[in-house]
Tab-separated table of C-alpha atoms in Angstrom:
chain	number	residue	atom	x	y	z
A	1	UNK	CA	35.940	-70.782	108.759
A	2	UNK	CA	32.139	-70.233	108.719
A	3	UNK	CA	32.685	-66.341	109.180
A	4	UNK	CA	35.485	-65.984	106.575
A	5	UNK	CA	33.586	-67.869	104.068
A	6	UNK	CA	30.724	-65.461	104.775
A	7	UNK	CA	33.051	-62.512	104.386
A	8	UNK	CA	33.825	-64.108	101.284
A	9	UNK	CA	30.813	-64.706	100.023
A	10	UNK	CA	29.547	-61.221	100.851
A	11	UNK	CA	32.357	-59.809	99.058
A	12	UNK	CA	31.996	-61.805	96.326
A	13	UNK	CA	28.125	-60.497	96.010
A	14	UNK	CA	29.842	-56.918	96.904
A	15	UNK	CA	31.846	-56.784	93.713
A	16	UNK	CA	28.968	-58.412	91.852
A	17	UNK	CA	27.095	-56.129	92.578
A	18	UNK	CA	29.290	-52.943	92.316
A	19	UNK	CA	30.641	-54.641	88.971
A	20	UNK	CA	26.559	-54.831	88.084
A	21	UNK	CA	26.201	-51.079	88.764
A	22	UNK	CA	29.324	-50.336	87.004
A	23	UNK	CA	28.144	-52.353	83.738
A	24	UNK	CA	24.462	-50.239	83.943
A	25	UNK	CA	26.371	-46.672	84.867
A	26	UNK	CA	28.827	-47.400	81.647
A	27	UNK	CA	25.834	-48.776	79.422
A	28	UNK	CA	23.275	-45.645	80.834
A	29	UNK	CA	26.948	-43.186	79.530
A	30	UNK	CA	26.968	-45.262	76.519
A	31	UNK	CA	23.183	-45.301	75.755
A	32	UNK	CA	23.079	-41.063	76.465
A	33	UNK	CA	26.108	-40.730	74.349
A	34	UNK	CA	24.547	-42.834	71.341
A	35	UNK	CA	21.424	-40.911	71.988
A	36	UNK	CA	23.260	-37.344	72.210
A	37	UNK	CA	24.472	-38.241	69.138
A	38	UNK	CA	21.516	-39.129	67.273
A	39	UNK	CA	19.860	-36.298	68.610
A	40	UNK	CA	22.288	-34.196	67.347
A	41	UNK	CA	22.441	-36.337	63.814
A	42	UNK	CA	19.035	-35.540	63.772
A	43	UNK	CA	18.898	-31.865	64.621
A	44	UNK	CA	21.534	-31.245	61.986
A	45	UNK	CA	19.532	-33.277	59.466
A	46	UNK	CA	16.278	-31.215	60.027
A	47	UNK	CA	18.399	-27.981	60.556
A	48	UNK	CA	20.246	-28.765	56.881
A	49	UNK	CA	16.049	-29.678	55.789
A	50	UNK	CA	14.965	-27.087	56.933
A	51	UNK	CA	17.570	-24.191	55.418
A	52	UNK	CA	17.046	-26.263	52.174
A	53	UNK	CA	13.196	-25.647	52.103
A	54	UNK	CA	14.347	-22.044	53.310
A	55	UNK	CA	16.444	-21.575	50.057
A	56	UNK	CA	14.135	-23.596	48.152
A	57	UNK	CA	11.686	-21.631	49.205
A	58	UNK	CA	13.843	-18.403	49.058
A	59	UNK	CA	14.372	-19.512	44.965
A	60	UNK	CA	10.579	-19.953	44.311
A	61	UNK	CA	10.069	-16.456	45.383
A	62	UNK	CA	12.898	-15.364	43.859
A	63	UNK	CA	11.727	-17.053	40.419
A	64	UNK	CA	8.187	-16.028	41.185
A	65	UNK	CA	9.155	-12.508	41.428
A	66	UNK	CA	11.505	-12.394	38.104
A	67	UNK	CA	8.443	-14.337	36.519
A	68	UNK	CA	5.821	-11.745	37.828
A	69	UNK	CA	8.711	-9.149	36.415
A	70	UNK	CA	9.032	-10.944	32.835
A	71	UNK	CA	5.405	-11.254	32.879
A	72	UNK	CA	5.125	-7.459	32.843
A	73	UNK	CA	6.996	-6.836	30.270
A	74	UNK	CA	5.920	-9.636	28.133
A	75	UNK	CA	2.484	-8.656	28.698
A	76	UNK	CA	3.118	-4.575	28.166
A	77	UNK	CA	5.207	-5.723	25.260
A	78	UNK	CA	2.286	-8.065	23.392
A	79	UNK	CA	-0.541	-5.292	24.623
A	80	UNK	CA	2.087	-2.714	22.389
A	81	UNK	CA	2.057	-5.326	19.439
A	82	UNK	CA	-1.340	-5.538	19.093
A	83	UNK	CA	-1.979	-2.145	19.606
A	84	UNK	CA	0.745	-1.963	16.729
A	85	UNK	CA	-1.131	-4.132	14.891
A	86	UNK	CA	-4.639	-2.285	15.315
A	87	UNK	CA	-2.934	0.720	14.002
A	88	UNK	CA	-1.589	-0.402	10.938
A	89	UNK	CA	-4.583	-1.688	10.036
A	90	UNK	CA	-7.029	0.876	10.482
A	91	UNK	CA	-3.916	2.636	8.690
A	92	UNK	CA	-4.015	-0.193	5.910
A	93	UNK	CA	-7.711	0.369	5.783
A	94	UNK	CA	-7.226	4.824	5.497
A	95	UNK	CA	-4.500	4.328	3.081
A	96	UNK	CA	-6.963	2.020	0.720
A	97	UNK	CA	-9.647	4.658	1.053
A	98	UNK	CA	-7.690	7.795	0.186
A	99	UNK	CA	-5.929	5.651	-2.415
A	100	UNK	CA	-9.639	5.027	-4.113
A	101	UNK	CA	-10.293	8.929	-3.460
A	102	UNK	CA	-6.523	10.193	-5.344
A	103	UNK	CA	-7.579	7.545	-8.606
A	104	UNK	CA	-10.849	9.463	-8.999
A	105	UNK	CA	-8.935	12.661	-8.368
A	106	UNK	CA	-6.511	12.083	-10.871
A	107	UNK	CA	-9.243	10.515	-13.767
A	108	UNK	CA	-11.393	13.245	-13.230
A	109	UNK	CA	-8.166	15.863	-13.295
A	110	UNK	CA	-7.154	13.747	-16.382
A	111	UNK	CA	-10.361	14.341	-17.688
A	112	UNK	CA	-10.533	18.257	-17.089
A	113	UNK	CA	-6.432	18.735	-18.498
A	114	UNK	CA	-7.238	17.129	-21.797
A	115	UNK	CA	-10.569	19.019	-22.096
A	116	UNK	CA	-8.569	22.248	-21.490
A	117	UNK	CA	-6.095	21.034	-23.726
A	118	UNK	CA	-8.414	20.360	-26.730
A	119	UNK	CA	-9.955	23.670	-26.289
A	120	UNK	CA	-6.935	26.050	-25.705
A	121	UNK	CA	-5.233	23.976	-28.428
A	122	UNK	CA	-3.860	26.878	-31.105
A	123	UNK	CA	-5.142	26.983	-34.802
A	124	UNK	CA	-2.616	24.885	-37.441
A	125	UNK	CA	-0.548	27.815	-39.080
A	126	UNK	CA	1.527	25.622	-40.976
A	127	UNK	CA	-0.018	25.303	-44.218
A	128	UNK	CA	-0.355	28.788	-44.389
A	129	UNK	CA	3.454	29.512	-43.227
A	130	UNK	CA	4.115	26.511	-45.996
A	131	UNK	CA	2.095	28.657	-48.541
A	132	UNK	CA	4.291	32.035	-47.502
A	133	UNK	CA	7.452	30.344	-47.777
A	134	UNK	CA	6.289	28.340	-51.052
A	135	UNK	CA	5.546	32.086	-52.478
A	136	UNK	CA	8.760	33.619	-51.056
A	137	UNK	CA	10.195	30.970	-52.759
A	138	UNK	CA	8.757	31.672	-56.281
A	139	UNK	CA	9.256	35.470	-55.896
A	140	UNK	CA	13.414	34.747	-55.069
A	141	UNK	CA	12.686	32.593	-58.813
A	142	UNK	CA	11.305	35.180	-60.596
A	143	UNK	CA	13.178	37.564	-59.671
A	144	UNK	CA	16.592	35.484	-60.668
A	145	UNK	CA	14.804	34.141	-63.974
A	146	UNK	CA	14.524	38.103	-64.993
A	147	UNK	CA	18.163	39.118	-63.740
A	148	UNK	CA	19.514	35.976	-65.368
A	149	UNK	CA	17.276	36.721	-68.741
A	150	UNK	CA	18.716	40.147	-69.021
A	151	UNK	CA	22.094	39.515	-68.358
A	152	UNK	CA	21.609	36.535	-71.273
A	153	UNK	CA	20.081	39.633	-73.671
A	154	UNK	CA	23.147	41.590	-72.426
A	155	UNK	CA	25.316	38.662	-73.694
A	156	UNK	CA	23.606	37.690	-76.718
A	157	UNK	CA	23.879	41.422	-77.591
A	158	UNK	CA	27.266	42.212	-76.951
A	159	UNK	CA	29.064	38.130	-77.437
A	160	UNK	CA	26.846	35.737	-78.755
A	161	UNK	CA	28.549	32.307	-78.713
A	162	UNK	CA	26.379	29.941	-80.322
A	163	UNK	CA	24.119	30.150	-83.594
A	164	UNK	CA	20.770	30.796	-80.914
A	165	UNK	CA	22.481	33.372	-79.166
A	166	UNK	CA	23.179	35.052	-82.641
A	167	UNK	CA	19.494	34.778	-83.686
A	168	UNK	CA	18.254	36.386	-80.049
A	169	UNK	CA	20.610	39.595	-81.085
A	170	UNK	CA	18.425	39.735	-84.463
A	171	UNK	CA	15.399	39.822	-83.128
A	172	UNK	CA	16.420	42.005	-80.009
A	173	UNK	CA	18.115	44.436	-82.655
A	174	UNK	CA	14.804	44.491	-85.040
A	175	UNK	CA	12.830	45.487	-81.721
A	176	UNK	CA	15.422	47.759	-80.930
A	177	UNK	CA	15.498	49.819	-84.150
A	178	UNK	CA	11.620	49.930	-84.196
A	179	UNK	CA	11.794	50.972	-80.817
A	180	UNK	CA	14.444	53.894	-81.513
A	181	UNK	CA	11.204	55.476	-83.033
A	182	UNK	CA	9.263	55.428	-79.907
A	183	UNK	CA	12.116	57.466	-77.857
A	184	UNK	CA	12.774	59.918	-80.476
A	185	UNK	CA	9.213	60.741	-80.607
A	186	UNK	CA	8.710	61.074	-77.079
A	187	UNK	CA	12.435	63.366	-76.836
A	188	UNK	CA	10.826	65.187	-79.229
A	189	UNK	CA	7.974	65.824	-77.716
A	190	UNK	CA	9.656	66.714	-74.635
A	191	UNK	CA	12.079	68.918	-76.352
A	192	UNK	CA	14.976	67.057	-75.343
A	193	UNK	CA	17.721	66.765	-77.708
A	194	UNK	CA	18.784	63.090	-78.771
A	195	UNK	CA	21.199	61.526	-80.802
A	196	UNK	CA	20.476	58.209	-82.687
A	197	UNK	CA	23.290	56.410	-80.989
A	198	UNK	CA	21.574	57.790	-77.143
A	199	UNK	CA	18.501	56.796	-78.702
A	200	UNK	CA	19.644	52.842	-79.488
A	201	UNK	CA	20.823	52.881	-76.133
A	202	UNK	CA	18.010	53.993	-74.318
A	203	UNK	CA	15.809	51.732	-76.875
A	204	UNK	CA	18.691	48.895	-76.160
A	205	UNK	CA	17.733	49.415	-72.369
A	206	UNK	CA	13.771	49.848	-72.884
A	207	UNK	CA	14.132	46.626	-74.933
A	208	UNK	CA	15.533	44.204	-72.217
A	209	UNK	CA	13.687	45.396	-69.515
A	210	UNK	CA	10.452	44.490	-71.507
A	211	UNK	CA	11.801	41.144	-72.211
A	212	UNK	CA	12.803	41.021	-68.673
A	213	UNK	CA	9.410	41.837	-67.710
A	214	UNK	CA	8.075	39.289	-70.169
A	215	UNK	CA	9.703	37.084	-68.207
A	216	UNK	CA	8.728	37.867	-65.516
A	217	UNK	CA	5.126	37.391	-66.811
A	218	UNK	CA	5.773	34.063	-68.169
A	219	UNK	CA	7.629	33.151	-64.518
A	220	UNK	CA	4.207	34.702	-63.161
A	221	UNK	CA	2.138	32.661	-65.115
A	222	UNK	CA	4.037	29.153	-64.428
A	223	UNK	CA	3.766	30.324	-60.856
A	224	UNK	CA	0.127	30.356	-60.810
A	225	UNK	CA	-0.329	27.274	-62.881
A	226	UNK	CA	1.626	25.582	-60.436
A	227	UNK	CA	0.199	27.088	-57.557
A	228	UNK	CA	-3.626	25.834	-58.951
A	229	UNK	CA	-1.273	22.706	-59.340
A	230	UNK	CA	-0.324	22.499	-55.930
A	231	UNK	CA	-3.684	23.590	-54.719
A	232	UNK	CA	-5.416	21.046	-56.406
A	233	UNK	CA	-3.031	18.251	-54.843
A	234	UNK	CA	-3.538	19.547	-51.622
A	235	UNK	CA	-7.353	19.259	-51.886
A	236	UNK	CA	-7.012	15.966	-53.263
A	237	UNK	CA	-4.382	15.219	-50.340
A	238	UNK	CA	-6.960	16.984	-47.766
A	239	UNK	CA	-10.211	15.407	-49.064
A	240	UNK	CA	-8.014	11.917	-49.024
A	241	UNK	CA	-6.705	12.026	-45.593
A	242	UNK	CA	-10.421	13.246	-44.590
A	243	UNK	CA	-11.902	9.669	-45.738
A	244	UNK	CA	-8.644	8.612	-44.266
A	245	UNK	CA	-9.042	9.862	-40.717
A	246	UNK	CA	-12.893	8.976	-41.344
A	247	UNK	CA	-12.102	5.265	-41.727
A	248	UNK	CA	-9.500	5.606	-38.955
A	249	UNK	CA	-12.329	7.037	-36.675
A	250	UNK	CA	-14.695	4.566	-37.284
A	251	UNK	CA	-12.262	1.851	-36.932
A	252	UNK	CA	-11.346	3.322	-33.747
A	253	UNK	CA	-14.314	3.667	-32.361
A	254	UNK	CA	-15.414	-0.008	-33.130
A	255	UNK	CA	-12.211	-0.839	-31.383
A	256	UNK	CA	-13.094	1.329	-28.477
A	257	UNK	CA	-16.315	0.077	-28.121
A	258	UNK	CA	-15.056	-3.482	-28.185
A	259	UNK	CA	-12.017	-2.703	-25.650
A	260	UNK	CA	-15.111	-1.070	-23.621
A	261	UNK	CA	-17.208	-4.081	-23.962
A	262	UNK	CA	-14.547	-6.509	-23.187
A	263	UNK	CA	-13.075	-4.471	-19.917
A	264	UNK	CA	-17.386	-4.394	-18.817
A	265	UNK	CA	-16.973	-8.287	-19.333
A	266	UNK	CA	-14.032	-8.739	-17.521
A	267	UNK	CA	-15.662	-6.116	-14.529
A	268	UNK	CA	-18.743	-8.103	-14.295
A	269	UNK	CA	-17.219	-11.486	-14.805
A	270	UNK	CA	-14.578	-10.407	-11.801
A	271	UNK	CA	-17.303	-8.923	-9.623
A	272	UNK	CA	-19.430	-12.398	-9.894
A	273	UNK	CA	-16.353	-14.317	-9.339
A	274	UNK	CA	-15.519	-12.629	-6.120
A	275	UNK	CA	-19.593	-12.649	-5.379
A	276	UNK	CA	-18.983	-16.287	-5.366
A	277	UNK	CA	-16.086	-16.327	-3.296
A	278	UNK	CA	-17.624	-14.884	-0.962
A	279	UNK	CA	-20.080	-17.178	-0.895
A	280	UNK	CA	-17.969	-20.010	-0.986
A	281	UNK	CA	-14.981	-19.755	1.232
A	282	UNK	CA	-15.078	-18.103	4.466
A	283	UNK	CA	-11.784	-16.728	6.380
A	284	UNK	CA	-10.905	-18.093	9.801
A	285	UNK	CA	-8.393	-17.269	12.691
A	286	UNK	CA	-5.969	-20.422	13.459
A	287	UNK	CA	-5.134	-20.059	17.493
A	288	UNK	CA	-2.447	-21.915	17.228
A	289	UNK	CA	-0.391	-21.032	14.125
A	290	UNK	CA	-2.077	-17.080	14.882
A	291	UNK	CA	-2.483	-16.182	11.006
A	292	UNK	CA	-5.694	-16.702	9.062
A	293	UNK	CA	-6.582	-19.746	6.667
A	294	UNK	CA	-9.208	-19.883	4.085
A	295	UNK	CA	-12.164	-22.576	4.404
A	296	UNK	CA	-14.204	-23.610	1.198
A	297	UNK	CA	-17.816	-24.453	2.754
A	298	UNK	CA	-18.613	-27.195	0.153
A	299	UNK	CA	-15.075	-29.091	0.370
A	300	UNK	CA	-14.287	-28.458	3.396
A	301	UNK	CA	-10.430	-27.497	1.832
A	302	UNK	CA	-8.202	-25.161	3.232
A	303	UNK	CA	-5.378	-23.293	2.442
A	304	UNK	CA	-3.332	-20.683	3.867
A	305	UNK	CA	-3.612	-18.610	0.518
A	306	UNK	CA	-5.799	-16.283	-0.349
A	307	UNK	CA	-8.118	-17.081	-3.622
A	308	UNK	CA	-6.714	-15.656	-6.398
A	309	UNK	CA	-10.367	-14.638	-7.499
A	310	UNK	CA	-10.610	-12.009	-5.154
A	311	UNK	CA	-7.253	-10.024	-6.723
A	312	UNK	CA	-6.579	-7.180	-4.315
A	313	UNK	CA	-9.972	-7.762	-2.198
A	314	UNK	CA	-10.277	-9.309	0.742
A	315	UNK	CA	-12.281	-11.565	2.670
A	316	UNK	CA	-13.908	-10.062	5.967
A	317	UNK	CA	-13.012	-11.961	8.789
A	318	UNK	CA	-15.671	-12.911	10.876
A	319	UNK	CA	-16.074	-10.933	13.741
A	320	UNK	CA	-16.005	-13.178	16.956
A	321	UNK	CA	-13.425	-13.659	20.016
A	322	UNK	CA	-10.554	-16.320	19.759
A	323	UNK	CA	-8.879	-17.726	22.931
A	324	UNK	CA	-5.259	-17.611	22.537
A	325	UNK	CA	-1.814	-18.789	24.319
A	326	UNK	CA	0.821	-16.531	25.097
A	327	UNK	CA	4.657	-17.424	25.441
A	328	UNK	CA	4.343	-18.040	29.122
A	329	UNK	CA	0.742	-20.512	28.214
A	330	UNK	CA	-1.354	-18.046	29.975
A	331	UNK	CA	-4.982	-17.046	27.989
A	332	UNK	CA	-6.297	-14.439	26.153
A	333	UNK	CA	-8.921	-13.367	24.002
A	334	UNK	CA	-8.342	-11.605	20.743
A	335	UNK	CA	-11.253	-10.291	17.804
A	336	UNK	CA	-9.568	-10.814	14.172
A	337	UNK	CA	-12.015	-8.805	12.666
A	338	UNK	CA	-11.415	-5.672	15.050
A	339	UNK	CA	-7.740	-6.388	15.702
A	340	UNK	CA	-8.714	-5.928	19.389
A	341	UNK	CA	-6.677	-7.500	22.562
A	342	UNK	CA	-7.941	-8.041	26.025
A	343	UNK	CA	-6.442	-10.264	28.765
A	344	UNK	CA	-10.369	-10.234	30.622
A	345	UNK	CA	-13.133	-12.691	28.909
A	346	UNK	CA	-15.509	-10.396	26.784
A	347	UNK	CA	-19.180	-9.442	27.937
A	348	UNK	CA	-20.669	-10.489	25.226
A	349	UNK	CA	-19.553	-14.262	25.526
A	350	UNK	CA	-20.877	-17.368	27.287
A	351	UNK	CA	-17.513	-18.852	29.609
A	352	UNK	CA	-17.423	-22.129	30.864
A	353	UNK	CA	-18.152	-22.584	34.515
A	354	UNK	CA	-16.064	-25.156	35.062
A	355	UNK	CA	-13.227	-25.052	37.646
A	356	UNK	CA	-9.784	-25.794	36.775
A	357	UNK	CA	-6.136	-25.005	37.791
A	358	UNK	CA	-4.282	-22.089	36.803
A	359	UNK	CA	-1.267	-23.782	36.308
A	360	UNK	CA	0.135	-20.899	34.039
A	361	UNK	CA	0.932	-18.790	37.389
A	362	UNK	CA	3.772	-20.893	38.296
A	363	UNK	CA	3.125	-20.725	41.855
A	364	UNK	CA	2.619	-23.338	44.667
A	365	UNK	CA	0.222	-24.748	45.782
A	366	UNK	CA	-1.664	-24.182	42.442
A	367	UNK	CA	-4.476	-21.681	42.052
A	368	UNK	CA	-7.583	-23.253	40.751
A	369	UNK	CA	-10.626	-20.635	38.804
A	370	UNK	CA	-12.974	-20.015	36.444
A	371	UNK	CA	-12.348	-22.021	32.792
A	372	UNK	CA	-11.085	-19.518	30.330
A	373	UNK	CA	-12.706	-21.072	28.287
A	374	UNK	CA	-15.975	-20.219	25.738
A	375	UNK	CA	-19.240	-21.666	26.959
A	376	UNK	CA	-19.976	-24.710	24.340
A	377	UNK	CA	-22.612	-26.490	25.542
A	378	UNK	CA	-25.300	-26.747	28.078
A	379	UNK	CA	-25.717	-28.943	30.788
A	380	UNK	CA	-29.081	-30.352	31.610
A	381	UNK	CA	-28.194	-31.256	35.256
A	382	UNK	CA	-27.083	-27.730	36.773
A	383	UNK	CA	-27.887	-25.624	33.835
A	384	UNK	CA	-24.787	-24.287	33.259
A	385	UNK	CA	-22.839	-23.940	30.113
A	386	UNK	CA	-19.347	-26.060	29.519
A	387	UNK	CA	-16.864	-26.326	27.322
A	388	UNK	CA	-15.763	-29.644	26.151
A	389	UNK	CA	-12.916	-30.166	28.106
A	390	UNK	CA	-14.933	-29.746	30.961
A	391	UNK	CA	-17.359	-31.986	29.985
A	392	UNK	CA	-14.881	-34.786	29.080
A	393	UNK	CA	-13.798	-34.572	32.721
A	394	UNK	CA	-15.811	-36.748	35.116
């Protein structure tokens, strides 16, 4: 009994202790399998981290290099519009120039054409073409008063139809028959035969061409009466438009010398007006709007306007560098007065010393440099100059 118990108890402990071996070898599986696993949980997890910081970082410098690409352009593109810009107004500022130089080409060519004008002017003819045709006119008068007065001694002679007409036959027959002498004398003297009745008609004939010259004197003599007539009206018409045009002259030259006077006034009083303009407002460059505003000094007022005092003048800018922002926030410095455009601080300039990040270059980590901005004020502890921003920071 003692040895069977024994070989009971030992089995007992046997299978204890195989079941106890069993139990770690199935807990040491378990424990590598749960630890394969996590391994491999955690190999996928940092492979999966680290092809996202590979495409992150893939993306950056893809975005970095289309940004460095945009930047380029954007940069060639604003250095174009301000060159653009530079041009037209050194343009602006020919065009005004030659524009001054053409108005005193043209007054003083207005000048010369009207003195050439005045003096190659031609003499007035017309009074003396008025005079020919006023003659001409007379002469055509005379000529039809005689024709008509012969034909009317013809008539009266041969069919007088009135008790006048009968009396001009009368007397034109009386100075007929005592002209009848007259021709037979002088056919007798010439030994040419003549009849009484040839020597009526040649008397008849000899008769009406003296009355027709007779009228033709009278006509002569109303012509010159009214020619001393007409003479006499022009004088009075000349010597009246003379005090005329006198008056006229002197009224014109009073108003002359007050449109003179009044256009001096207006000169000077527009020339001390812009004077004080100039004195009093000054022109400025906003950075942030990038056009120019006007500043009175006394008020302190400001407009985006220009005076109307100074018309078509202009205020001169004044001629220092302005630190502006582009699209993409990076600096620059740009001269309103020059219309000049540099990405590089100027020489000339005091720049801050501070140190700051470049935050505009859209890269990581950040860059940190030089300030871009102007030097405002000194320090008294390293002797450097600041601007405020810099000095604001602790």
């Amino acid at each position: 009994m003692a040895l069977v118990e024994q070989e009971y108890l030992s089995n007992v402990r046997e299978r204890e202790r195989l079941e106890m071996e069993r139990g770690v070898w199935c807990l040491t599986k378990l424990q590598a399998f749960w630890r394969r696993k996590e391994a491999i949980a955690q190999s996928i997890q940092l492979r999966q981290k680290r092809e996202r910081e590979i495409q992150i970082r893939q993306a950056m410098e893809t975005e970095r290099n289309q940004f460095l690409r945009e930047r380029q352009i954007y940069e060639k593109q604003l250095e174009d519009y301000y060159k653009a810009m530079r041009e037209d107004h050194a343009s602006w500022k020919r065009t005004q120039s030659k524009v001054s130089q053409d108005q005193t080409k043209v007054r003083t060519l207005r000048r010369r054409l009207k003195k050439e004008e005045l003096e190659s002017v031609e003499p007035d003819n017309s009074e003396c073409l008025a005079t020919e045709n006023w003659k001409r006119e007379w002469e055509a008068k005379i000529m039809s008063g005689v024709k008509d007065m012969k034909s009317h001694c013809i008539h009266c002679i041969d069919q007088p139809d009135n008790r006048t007409e009968k009396q001009t036959r009368l007397t034109i027959r009386k100075r007929v028959k005592g002209r009848m002498k007259e021709v037979l004398a002088r056919a007798k003297e010439r030994g040419i035969p003549m009849e009484t009745k040839e020597a009526k008609e040649v008397a008849t004939k000899e008769i009406i061409h003296i009355i027709g010259e007779e009228e033709r004197a009278s006509l002569r003599k109303q012509m010159d009466d009214a020619f001393l007539e007409r003479e006499r009206c022009k004088e009075e018409a000349r010597l009246k438009a003379a005090a005329e045009e006198r008056d006229a002259n002197s009224r014109a030259t009073l108003h002359a010398v007050s449109v003179v006077a009044t256009a001096c006034r207006k000169w000077l009083a527009r020339k001390e007006l812009r004077r004080f303009c100039l004195e009093t407002y000054e022109k400025e460059f906003d950075e942030r709007n990038h056009a120019f505003f006007y500043m009175n000094k006394i008020t302190r007022e400001v407009s985006w306007a220009k005076p109307k005092a100074m018309g078509e003048f202009e205020i001169p800018a004044k001629d220092e560098w302005k630190i502006l922002r582009d699209a993409h926030d990076f600096p620059y410095y740009f001269n309103p007065y020059s219309v000049q455009m540099r990405w590089n601080p100027p020489v000339s300039e005091d720049m801050c010393c501070g140190i700051v990040p470049h935050t505009w270059w859209r890269e990581y980590p950040v860059r940190s440099g030089r300030c871009p901005n102007f030097g405002c004020k000194l320090n008294e502890d390293d002797g450097k100059r600041y601007c405020y921003e810099c000095l604001a920071v602790p």
